mmCIF file of C-alpha atoms in Angstrom:
data_model
loop_
_atom_site.group_PDB
_atom_site.id
_atom_site.type_symbol
_atom_site.label_atom_id
_atom_site.label_comp_id
_atom_site.label_asym_id
_atom_site.label_seq_id
_atom_site.Cartn_x
_atom_site.Cartn_y
_atom_site.Cartn_z
ATOM 1 C CA MET A 56 35.935 -10.301 26.910
ATOM 2 C CA ALA A 57 33.058 -11.793 28.691
ATOM 3 C CA ARG A 58 29.698 -11.443 26.916
ATOM 4 C CA TYR A 59 26.489 -12.191 28.779
ATOM 5 C CA SER A 60 22.815 -12.014 27.963
ATOM 6 C CA ILE A 61 20.964 -11.549 31.222
ATOM 7 C CA GLU A 62 17.236 -12.212 31.059
ATOM 8 C CA ASP A 63 16.431 -12.568 34.755
ATOM 9 C CA THR A 64 18.749 -11.770 37.627
ATOM 10 C CA THR A 65 18.480 -11.129 41.315
ATOM 11 C CA LEU A 66 19.366 -7.449 40.973
ATOM 12 C CA THR A 67 16.736 -6.986 38.259
ATOM 13 C CA ASN A 68 14.089 -8.512 40.505
ATOM 14 C CA ILE A 69 15.212 -6.359 43.416
ATOM 15 C CA ALA A 70 14.942 -3.231 41.295
ATOM 16 C CA ASN A 71 11.504 -4.245 40.033
ATOM 17 C CA ALA A 72 10.347 -4.973 43.581
ATOM 18 C CA ILE A 73 11.453 -1.538 44.741
ATOM 19 C CA ARG A 74 9.774 0.165 41.799
ATOM 20 C CA ASN A 75 6.547 -1.732 42.407
ATOM 21 C CA LYS A 76 6.542 -0.760 46.064
ATOM 22 C CA THR A 77 7.136 2.926 45.391
ATOM 23 C CA ASN A 78 4.930 3.128 42.264
ATOM 24 C CA ASN A 79 7.959 4.505 40.464
ATOM 25 C CA THR A 80 7.638 7.823 42.267
ATOM 26 C CA ASN A 81 9.205 7.794 45.722
ATOM 27 C CA PRO A 82 12.658 6.193 45.801
ATOM 28 C CA ILE A 83 13.609 4.277 48.913
ATOM 29 C CA ALA A 84 16.559 5.867 50.670
ATOM 30 C CA VAL A 85 19.634 3.657 50.772
ATOM 31 C CA SER A 86 19.688 3.826 54.564
ATOM 32 C CA ASP A 87 16.100 2.488 54.688
ATOM 33 C CA MET A 88 16.390 0.002 51.853
ATOM 34 C CA ALA A 89 17.228 -3.089 53.886
ATOM 35 C CA ASP A 90 14.150 -2.791 56.120
ATOM 36 C CA GLU A 91 11.841 -1.621 53.326
ATOM 37 C CA ILE A 92 12.468 -4.497 50.941
ATOM 38 C CA SER A 93 12.372 -7.291 53.516
ATOM 39 C CA GLY A 94 9.680 -9.687 52.372
ATOM 40 C CA ILE A 95 8.891 -7.882 49.123
ATOM 41 C CA SER A 96 8.119 -10.271 46.286
ATOM 42 C CA GLY A 97 9.586 -9.551 42.863
ATOM 43 C CA GLY A 98 8.516 -12.229 40.412
ATOM 44 C CA GLU A 99 9.539 -15.499 42.080
ATOM 45 C CA LEU A 100 12.021 -13.733 44.335
ATOM 46 C CA VAL A 101 11.367 -13.110 48.011
ATOM 47 C CA ILE A 102 14.041 -11.178 49.849
ATOM 48 C CA ASN A 103 13.555 -12.297 53.391
ATOM 49 C CA GLY A 104 16.473 -14.570 54.220
ATOM 50 C CA ILE A 105 19.202 -13.431 56.575
ATOM 51 C CA ILE A 106 22.707 -14.805 56.253
ATOM 52 C CA ARG A 107 24.719 -14.106 59.387
ATOM 53 C CA GLU A 108 28.342 -13.382 60.121
ATOM 54 C CA TYR A 109 29.826 -12.506 56.771
ATOM 55 C CA GLU A 110 33.249 -10.928 57.101
ATOM 56 C CA VAL A 111 33.914 -7.532 55.513
ATOM 57 C CA ASN A 112 36.956 -7.452 53.255
ATOM 58 C CA THR A 113 40.209 -6.035 54.548
ATOM 59 C CA GLY A 114 40.309 -2.276 54.056
ATOM 60 C CA ALA A 115 36.625 -2.115 53.065
ATOM 61 C CA SER A 116 33.387 -1.203 54.786
ATOM 62 C CA VAL A 117 29.723 -2.084 54.302
ATOM 63 C CA SER A 118 26.726 0.074 55.172
ATOM 64 C CA ALA A 119 23.147 -1.070 55.622
ATOM 65 C CA GLY A 120 21.463 -0.981 52.245
ATOM 66 C CA ASP A 121 24.614 -1.766 50.225
ATOM 67 C CA PHE A 122 24.388 -4.456 47.598
ATOM 68 C CA VAL A 123 26.937 -7.129 48.461
ATOM 69 C CA GLU A 124 28.325 -9.975 46.423
ATOM 70 C CA PHE A 125 29.692 -13.204 47.883
ATOM 71 C CA VAL A 126 32.728 -14.924 46.433
ATOM 72 C CA ASN A 127 33.977 -18.443 46.989
ATOM 73 C CA LYS A 128 37.332 -18.579 48.728
ATOM 74 C CA PHE A 129 39.858 -20.631 46.782
ATOM 75 C CA GLY A 130 42.890 -19.332 48.642
ATOM 76 C CA ASN A 131 46.084 -18.285 46.878
ATOM 77 C CA GLY A 132 48.071 -20.287 44.394
ATOM 78 C CA ASP A 133 50.514 -19.874 41.523
ATOM 79 C CA PHE A 134 49.889 -20.910 37.942
ATOM 80 C CA ASN A 135 53.292 -19.565 36.880
ATOM 81 C CA PRO A 136 56.293 -19.343 39.249
ATOM 82 C CA ALA A 137 57.809 -16.362 37.374
ATOM 83 C CA ASN A 138 56.568 -12.831 36.701
ATOM 84 C CA SER A 139 53.556 -12.833 34.400
ATOM 85 C CA TYR A 140 52.356 -9.835 32.402
ATOM 86 C CA TYR A 141 49.663 -8.952 29.842
ATOM 87 C CA LEU A 142 47.299 -11.508 31.360
ATOM 88 C CA SER A 143 43.942 -12.344 29.800
ATOM 89 C CA ALA A 144 41.480 -15.050 30.843
ATOM 90 C CA CYS A 145 38.285 -16.555 29.465
ATOM 91 C CA LYS A 146 35.743 -19.063 30.753
ATOM 92 C CA LEU A 147 35.621 -22.440 28.991
ATOM 93 C CA ASP A 148 32.841 -24.016 31.035
ATOM 94 C CA ASN A 149 31.544 -24.004 34.604
ATOM 95 C CA SER A 150 34.713 -25.605 35.964
ATOM 96 C CA ARG A 151 37.526 -24.401 33.699
ATOM 97 C CA VAL A 152 39.134 -21.155 32.594
ATOM 98 C CA LEU A 153 42.054 -20.506 30.272
ATOM 99 C CA VAL A 154 44.685 -17.920 31.179
ATOM 100 C CA ALA A 155 47.137 -16.509 28.637
ATOM 101 C CA TYR A 156 50.125 -14.384 29.610
ATOM 102 C CA CYS A 157 53.629 -13.188 28.823
ATOM 103 C CA ASP A 158 56.049 -15.400 30.781
ATOM 104 C CA TYR A 159 58.920 -13.202 31.952
ATOM 105 C CA GLY A 160 60.625 -16.250 33.409
ATOM 106 C CA ASN A 161 60.822 -17.887 29.989
ATOM 107 C CA SER A 162 62.132 -15.220 27.611
ATOM 108 C CA TYR A 163 58.796 -13.337 27.549
ATOM 109 C CA VAL A 164 57.067 -15.958 25.405
ATOM 110 C CA GLY A 165 53.298 -16.179 25.014
ATOM 111 C CA THR A 166 51.963 -18.958 27.248
ATOM 112 C CA ALA A 167 48.563 -20.433 28.079
ATOM 113 C CA VAL A 168 47.348 -22.688 30.883
ATOM 114 C CA VAL A 169 43.989 -24.141 31.938
ATOM 115 C CA LEU A 170 42.812 -23.777 35.535
ATOM 116 C CA SER A 171 40.245 -26.358 36.679
ATOM 117 C CA PHE A 172 37.982 -25.852 39.695
ATOM 118 C CA ASP A 173 36.674 -28.626 41.937
ATOM 119 C CA GLY A 174 34.888 -27.205 44.938
ATOM 120 C CA THR A 175 37.466 -24.910 46.504
ATOM 121 C CA THR A 176 40.398 -26.727 44.881
ATOM 122 C CA VAL A 177 42.133 -25.229 41.843
ATOM 123 C CA ARG A 178 44.207 -27.474 39.608
ATOM 124 C CA VAL A 179 46.766 -25.959 37.269
ATOM 125 C CA GLY A 180 47.238 -27.643 33.908
ATOM 126 C CA THR A 181 50.372 -27.908 31.827
ATOM 127 C CA GLU A 182 51.654 -24.635 30.402
ATOM 128 C CA LYS A 183 51.622 -24.343 26.612
ATOM 129 C CA VAL A 184 53.761 -21.849 24.671
ATOM 130 C CA PHE A 185 51.642 -20.511 21.831
ATOM 131 C CA TYR A 186 54.258 -18.025 20.555
ATOM 132 C CA ASN A 187 57.923 -18.644 21.283
ATOM 133 C CA LYS A 188 58.997 -15.007 21.088
ATOM 134 C CA THR A 189 58.100 -11.895 23.092
ATOM 135 C CA SER A 190 54.315 -11.552 23.422
ATOM 136 C CA GLN A 191 52.599 -8.376 24.614
ATOM 137 C CA TYR A 192 49.046 -7.006 24.878
ATOM 138 C CA ILE A 193 47.526 -10.489 24.990
ATOM 139 C CA SER A 194 43.756 -10.968 24.720
ATOM 140 C CA VAL A 195 41.704 -14.175 24.549
ATOM 141 C CA ALA A 196 38.110 -15.111 23.727
ATOM 142 C CA ALA A 197 36.541 -18.559 24.005
ATOM 143 C CA LEU A 198 34.811 -19.699 20.815
ATOM 144 C CA THR A 199 33.579 -22.966 22.338
ATOM 145 C CA GLU A 200 34.454 -25.063 25.384
ATOM 146 C CA SER A 201 37.458 -26.440 23.493
ATOM 147 C CA LYS A 202 38.489 -23.560 21.189
ATOM 148 C CA VAL A 203 40.024 -20.213 22.163
ATOM 149 C CA LEU A 204 41.257 -17.378 19.956
ATOM 150 C CA VAL A 205 44.330 -15.594 21.300
ATOM 151 C CA ALA A 206 45.615 -12.324 19.803
ATOM 152 C CA CYS A 207 48.664 -10.305 20.785
ATOM 153 C CA CYS A 208 51.559 -8.180 19.666
ATOM 154 C CA GLY A 209 54.328 -10.557 18.666
ATOM 155 C CA ILE A 210 57.867 -9.192 18.750
ATOM 156 C CA SER A 211 60.553 -10.944 16.716
ATOM 157 C CA GLY A 212 63.831 -9.088 16.372
ATOM 158 C CA ASN A 213 62.973 -5.537 15.325
ATOM 159 C CA ALA A 214 59.600 -6.544 13.883
ATOM 160 C CA ASP A 215 56.417 -5.993 15.883
ATOM 161 C CA LYS A 216 53.104 -7.179 14.475
ATOM 162 C CA GLY A 217 49.610 -8.213 15.422
ATOM 163 C CA ILE A 218 49.224 -11.968 15.416
ATOM 164 C CA ALA A 219 46.570 -14.519 16.376
ATOM 165 C CA CYS A 220 46.138 -18.263 16.643
ATOM 166 C CA VAL A 221 43.585 -20.837 17.755
ATOM 167 C CA LEU A 222 44.185 -22.774 20.957
ATOM 168 C CA THR A 223 42.563 -26.195 21.188
ATOM 169 C CA VAL A 224 41.851 -27.316 24.737
ATOM 170 C CA GLY A 225 41.800 -31.068 25.289
ATOM 171 C CA ASP A 226 41.242 -33.121 28.413
ATOM 172 C CA LYS A 227 44.888 -32.954 29.422
ATOM 173 C CA ALA A 228 46.668 -30.484 27.153
ATOM 174 C CA VAL A 229 46.437 -27.260 25.152
ATOM 175 C CA THR A 230 47.661 -27.226 21.567
ATOM 176 C CA ALA A 231 48.337 -24.131 19.484
ATOM 177 C CA GLY A 232 47.520 -23.733 15.823
ATOM 178 C CA PRO A 233 49.613 -21.747 13.351
ATOM 179 C CA MET A 234 50.031 -18.001 13.761
ATOM 180 C CA PHE A 235 48.297 -15.585 11.410
ATOM 181 C CA THR A 236 49.115 -11.882 11.065
ATOM 182 C CA PHE A 237 46.248 -9.383 11.270
ATOM 183 C CA ASN A 238 48.447 -6.243 11.398
ATOM 184 C CA THR A 239 51.917 -5.903 9.925
ATOM 185 C CA SER A 240 52.997 -2.882 11.974
ATOM 186 C CA VAL A 241 53.565 -2.283 15.697
ATOM 187 C CA THR A 242 50.460 -3.437 17.588
ATOM 188 C CA ALA A 243 49.362 -2.507 21.112
ATOM 189 C CA PHE A 244 46.322 -2.507 23.436
ATOM 190 C CA THR A 245 44.869 -5.575 21.719
ATOM 191 C CA SER A 246 41.320 -6.566 22.682
ATOM 192 C CA VAL A 247 39.314 -9.447 21.238
ATOM 193 C CA THR A 248 35.630 -10.368 21.529
ATOM 194 C CA LYS A 249 33.603 -13.290 20.190
ATOM 195 C CA LEU A 250 30.964 -12.614 17.544
ATOM 196 C CA THR A 251 30.033 -16.238 16.709
ATOM 197 C CA ASP A 252 31.640 -19.646 17.151
ATOM 198 C CA SER A 253 33.652 -18.920 14.008
ATOM 199 C CA LYS A 254 34.170 -15.138 14.105
ATOM 200 C CA VAL A 255 35.875 -12.704 16.450
ATOM 201 C CA LEU A 256 36.478 -8.973 16.378
ATOM 202 C CA VAL A 257 39.920 -7.642 17.274
ATOM 203 C CA ALA A 258 40.492 -3.978 18.164
ATOM 204 C CA TYR A 259 43.996 -2.599 18.572
ATOM 205 C CA LYS A 260 46.350 0.345 18.262
ATOM 206 C CA ALA A 261 48.485 0.378 15.102
ATOM 207 C CA THR A 262 51.670 2.434 14.863
ATOM 208 C CA GLU A 263 53.138 2.956 11.412
ATOM 209 C CA THR A 264 56.269 4.725 10.177
ATOM 210 C CA ASP A 265 56.499 6.093 6.630
ATOM 211 C CA GLU A 266 59.551 6.393 4.399
ATOM 212 C CA ASP A 267 60.329 9.805 5.885
ATOM 213 C CA ASN A 268 60.369 8.254 9.361
ATOM 214 C CA ASN A 269 57.139 10.009 10.375
ATOM 215 C CA THR A 270 55.112 8.029 12.910
ATOM 216 C CA THR A 271 51.330 7.827 12.843
ATOM 217 C CA ASN A 272 48.938 6.014 15.195
ATOM 218 C CA TYR A 273 45.490 4.595 14.555
ATOM 219 C CA GLY A 274 42.721 2.776 16.363
ATOM 220 C CA ARG A 275 41.770 -0.161 14.167
ATOM 221 C CA ALA A 276 39.518 -3.204 14.165
ATOM 222 C CA VAL A 277 39.322 -6.352 12.058
ATOM 223 C CA VAL A 278 37.126 -9.450 11.870
ATOM 224 C CA LEU A 279 38.883 -12.817 11.997
ATOM 225 C CA THR A 280 37.085 -15.877 10.597
ATOM 226 C CA ILE A 281 38.079 -19.238 12.061
ATOM 227 C CA ASP A 282 37.856 -22.639 10.364
ATOM 228 C CA GLY A 283 39.483 -25.282 12.539
ATOM 229 C CA THR A 284 42.849 -23.670 13.283
ATOM 230 C CA VAL A 285 42.936 -21.615 10.079
ATOM 231 C CA ILE A 286 42.278 -17.878 10.459
ATOM 232 C CA THR A 287 41.140 -15.641 7.615
ATOM 233 C CA VAL A 288 41.775 -11.957 8.179
ATOM 234 C CA GLY A 289 39.164 -9.447 7.043
ATOM 235 C CA THR A 290 39.704 -5.845 6.003
ATOM 236 C CA ASN A 291 41.138 -3.598 8.702
ATOM 237 C CA TYR A 292 38.924 -0.650 9.627
ATOM 238 C CA THR A 293 40.251 2.557 11.178
ATOM 239 C CA PHE A 294 37.840 3.763 13.849
ATOM 240 C CA ARG A 295 40.137 6.531 15.100
ATOM 241 C CA ASN A 296 42.890 8.552 13.438
ATOM 242 C CA GLY A 297 45.433 9.410 16.079
ATOM 243 C CA ASN A 298 46.934 7.938 19.205
ATOM 244 C CA THR A 299 44.512 5.328 20.585
ATOM 245 C CA ASN A 300 45.355 3.699 23.915
ATOM 246 C CA TYR A 301 43.545 1.658 26.584
ATOM 247 C CA ILE A 302 41.320 -0.155 24.094
ATOM 248 C CA ASP A 303 38.579 -2.586 25.052
ATOM 249 C CA VAL A 304 35.970 -4.048 22.714
ATOM 250 C CA ALA A 305 32.842 -6.097 23.427
ATOM 251 C CA ALA A 306 30.280 -7.624 21.078
ATOM 252 C CA LEU A 307 26.668 -6.571 21.607
ATOM 253 C CA ASN A 308 25.473 -9.182 19.101
ATOM 254 C CA GLU A 309 26.746 -10.667 15.846
ATOM 255 C CA THR A 310 26.429 -7.357 13.980
ATOM 256 C CA LYS A 311 27.258 -4.721 16.600
ATOM 257 C CA ALA A 312 30.135 -4.094 18.981
ATOM 258 C CA ILE A 313 31.151 -1.287 21.291
ATOM 259 C CA VAL A 314 34.766 -0.165 21.368
ATOM 260 C CA SER A 315 36.263 2.062 24.038
ATOM 261 C CA TYR A 316 39.544 3.974 24.137
ATOM 262 C CA TYR A 317 40.770 6.565 26.634
ATOM 263 C CA GLY A 318 37.527 7.914 28.134
ATOM 264 C CA SER A 319 35.370 7.505 25.012
ATOM 265 C CA ALA A 320 33.241 4.799 23.389
ATOM 266 C CA GLU A 321 31.573 4.244 20.031
ATOM 267 C CA VAL A 322 29.571 1.598 18.205
ATOM 268 C CA LEU A 323 30.957 -0.493 15.345
ATOM 269 C CA THR A 324 28.564 -2.111 12.858
ATOM 270 C CA LEU A 325 29.519 -5.431 11.263
ATOM 271 C CA ASP A 326 28.321 -6.974 8.012
ATOM 272 C CA GLY A 327 30.196 -10.213 7.518
ATOM 273 C CA THR A 328 33.819 -9.074 7.710
ATOM 274 C CA THR A 329 33.050 -5.446 6.792
ATOM 275 C CA ILE A 330 33.193 -2.928 9.650
ATOM 276 C CA THR A 331 31.713 0.563 9.685
ATOM 277 C CA GLY A 332 31.511 3.183 12.417
ATOM 278 C CA GLU A 333 28.510 5.357 11.748
ATOM 279 C CA GLY A 334 27.872 6.683 15.241
ATOM 280 C CA ALA A 335 29.640 9.487 17.059
ATOM 281 C CA SER A 336 31.935 8.691 19.960
ATOM 282 C CA VAL A 337 30.710 9.521 23.460
ATOM 283 C CA ILE A 338 32.859 10.686 26.365
ATOM 284 C CA PHE A 339 31.847 8.672 29.453
ATOM 285 C CA ASN A 340 34.789 9.640 31.676
ATOM 286 C CA ALA A 341 34.235 13.201 32.888
ATOM 287 C CA GLY A 342 37.980 13.523 33.412
ATOM 288 C CA THR A 343 38.599 13.520 29.655
ATOM 289 C CA THR A 344 37.641 15.858 26.863
ATOM 290 C CA ALA A 345 37.104 15.485 23.128
ATOM 291 C CA GLY A 346 40.378 14.421 21.527
ATOM 292 C CA SER A 347 41.912 13.826 24.938
ATOM 293 C CA THR A 348 44.694 11.255 25.203
ATOM 294 C CA SER A 349 44.229 10.744 28.930
ATOM 295 C CA GLY A 350 42.483 7.666 30.227
ATOM 296 C CA SER A 351 43.066 4.291 31.760
ATOM 297 C CA TYR A 352 42.575 0.569 31.417
ATOM 298 C CA LYS A 353 38.947 -0.474 31.470
ATOM 299 C CA SER A 354 36.573 -3.399 31.037
ATOM 300 C CA ILE A 355 33.268 -3.436 29.153
ATOM 301 C CA ILE A 356 30.517 -5.782 30.347
ATOM 302 C CA PRO A 357 27.500 -6.061 28.019
ATOM 303 C CA PHE A 358 24.285 -6.975 29.827
ATOM 304 C CA THR A 359 22.134 -6.899 26.700
ATOM 305 C CA ALA A 360 22.513 -5.722 23.110
ATOM 306 C CA THR A 361 21.425 -2.252 24.250
ATOM 307 C CA ASN A 362 23.035 -1.838 27.668
ATOM 308 C CA VAL A 363 26.628 -2.108 28.878
ATOM 309 C CA LEU A 364 28.636 -1.275 31.970
ATOM 310 C CA ILE A 365 32.154 0.134 31.675
ATOM 311 C CA ALA A 366 34.428 -0.159 34.708
ATOM 312 C CA TYR A 367 37.543 2.005 34.671
ATOM 313 C CA ALA A 368 40.039 3.873 36.790
ATOM 314 C CA ALA A 369 39.340 7.576 37.205
ATOM 315 C CA THR A 370 41.397 10.067 39.182
ATOM 316 C CA GLY A 371 41.668 8.647 42.687
ATOM 317 C CA VAL A 372 38.739 6.220 42.358
ATOM 318 C CA GLY A 373 37.479 3.151 40.591
ATOM 319 C CA ARG A 374 34.398 4.110 38.615
ATOM 320 C CA TYR A 375 31.723 2.536 36.468
ATOM 321 C CA THR A 376 29.368 4.017 33.905
ATOM 322 C CA SER A 377 26.187 2.526 32.465
ATOM 323 C CA LEU A 378 25.630 3.135 28.743
ATOM 324 C CA SER A 379 22.533 2.567 26.603
ATOM 325 C CA ILE A 380 22.872 1.866 22.875
ATOM 326 C CA ASP A 381 20.197 2.682 20.300
ATOM 327 C CA ASP A 382 21.484 1.555 16.900
ATOM 328 C CA THR A 383 24.734 3.566 16.737
ATOM 329 C CA THR A 384 23.827 6.185 19.356
ATOM 330 C CA ILE A 385 25.242 5.864 22.888
ATOM 331 C CA THR A 386 23.589 7.509 25.897
ATOM 332 C CA ILE A 387 25.204 7.792 29.327
ATOM 333 C CA ASP A 388 22.798 6.454 31.964
ATOM 334 C CA GLN A 389 24.667 6.667 35.244
ATOM 335 C CA THR A 390 28.178 7.160 36.556
ATOM 336 C CA THR A 391 29.162 6.317 40.105
ATOM 337 C CA SER A 392 32.220 5.561 42.160
ATOM 338 C CA ASN A 393 30.330 3.391 44.642
ATOM 339 C CA GLY A 394 30.590 -0.162 43.419
ATOM 340 C CA THR A 395 29.137 -3.409 44.723
ATOM 341 C CA LYS A 396 30.862 -4.545 47.916
ATOM 342 C CA VAL A 397 32.558 -7.911 47.551
ATOM 343 C CA GLN A 398 32.716 -10.002 50.691
ATOM 344 C CA LYS A 399 34.884 -12.850 51.920
ATOM 345 C CA ALA A 400 32.309 -15.595 52.062
ATOM 346 C CA THR A 401 31.621 -19.008 50.673
ATOM 347 C CA SER A 402 28.035 -19.546 49.593
ATOM 348 C CA ASN A 403 26.838 -21.925 46.889
ATOM 349 C CA LEU A 404 23.227 -20.795 47.365
ATOM 350 C CA HIS A 405 23.595 -17.031 47.302
ATOM 351 C CA ASN A 406 25.655 -14.733 45.103
ATOM 352 C CA VAL A 407 24.223 -11.334 46.015
ATOM 353 C CA GLY A 408 22.263 -9.740 48.807
ATOM 354 C CA ILE A 409 21.603 -6.489 50.618
ATOM 355 C CA ALA A 410 23.335 -5.611 53.861
ATOM 356 C CA LYS A 411 20.995 -5.312 56.862
ATOM 357 C CA THR A 412 23.698 -4.068 59.219
ATOM 358 C CA SER A 413 26.863 -2.056 58.800
ATOM 359 C CA GLY A 414 30.420 -3.131 59.451
ATOM 360 C CA ALA A 415 34.057 -2.135 58.984
ATOM 361 C CA SER A 416 37.030 -4.152 57.799
ATOM 362 C CA GLY A 417 37.131 -7.563 59.499
ATOM 363 C CA GLU A 418 33.738 -7.120 61.196
ATOM 364 C CA THR A 419 30.664 -9.228 60.463
ATOM 365 C CA VAL A 420 27.418 -8.035 58.916
ATOM 366 C CA GLU A 421 23.966 -9.521 58.430
ATOM 367 C CA VAL A 422 22.783 -9.717 54.845
ATOM 368 C CA TYR A 423 19.321 -10.137 53.337
ATOM 369 C CA CYS A 424 19.532 -12.773 50.620
ATOM 370 C CA PRO A 425 16.971 -14.171 48.164
ATOM 371 C CA THR A 426 15.281 -17.393 49.172
ATOM 372 C CA MET A 427 16.165 -18.816 45.756
ATOM 373 C CA PRO A 428 19.730 -19.102 44.415
ATOM 374 C CA THR A 429 20.832 -16.321 42.109
ATOM 375 C CA GLN A 430 20.648 -17.233 38.436
ATOM 376 C CA ARG A 431 24.016 -16.796 36.778
ATOM 377 C CA PRO A 432 24.175 -14.931 33.456
ATOM 378 C CA THR A 433 23.741 -17.336 30.555
ATOM 379 C CA ASN A 434 24.006 -17.227 26.804
ATOM 380 C CA GLY A 435 22.843 -20.532 25.475
ATOM 381 C CA GLY A 436 24.698 -22.316 28.233
ATOM 382 C CA ASP A 437 28.054 -20.562 27.963
ATOM 383 C CA SER A 438 29.728 -17.229 28.508
ATOM 384 C CA ASN A 439 32.748 -16.024 26.666
#
């Protein structure tokens, strides 16, 4: 799970510039935004550059006033020639990411590989099997540039369990430490987030069967402490009694995390390896109700310790919701189905802008861009 602390970004400066111009009273209409903000100063940002002839993505459209994001084009390539499932990736540094996955072409084993970026060239490292049996619901989190924690459901014979190990990333190879079990029953929807360089939080669904063959499901979380490649498992905490699917967890800081399942979210409080859930869960997906078991896969992106964005699939649309956190209370700020438009463009100087003109799929649009490069989110020099 990526965790960022954003102190100053282009979009923040744009928003501040608009608020300053309107004195916080008269919002600028989206259709007028491009012309209105041209030349407005927001801090050190001046939005008055025009980048021409950016191509609109296939099947998409851009209207004047839309925020657009530019992405470097690396082309297509394979890091695994067979079917790959339960993929999870994390950033190691500015030129490398680690991808972990279930390799269907190799008996479903858990595998990891490092992708290195040089300009628009992607180099695929040597695959490393970190668990030589069936691996499902894989999730990874970078502890440092050379250490990654991987957690998954490991299936051996008729035994399913939650397992984790430390991957050490060297210059040329990935090595896997010993496996440690954090849940002895069937484990699914595993999600892991970094708390510190030596601690991670794992959230997952546990399914248990009693002696009378009755099945019960729980949403659980546990803190794992890492020393080298040795993992110490804390006390498992049940944050939800009942079926708990589509889990994602993200650390807000070292002592707080937000966990989401179905269309709900709640705050977990951490004290060392002790977890408590003192706040009530909040339904952010209007398509679900209290106790509902409907929902979808999602991703939580923390901007600060008090604000996160959750992107998820709703009925017929992709949707995102902004949440504010005050201690253990969650407030829904905004829900919309209109996301940032992502464009086919290569630009090392600009990451975001605002469309000046409109265009359909394959057409070109003019975009206002800041005169200074966008600052990427940072957290002491890394993101993980």
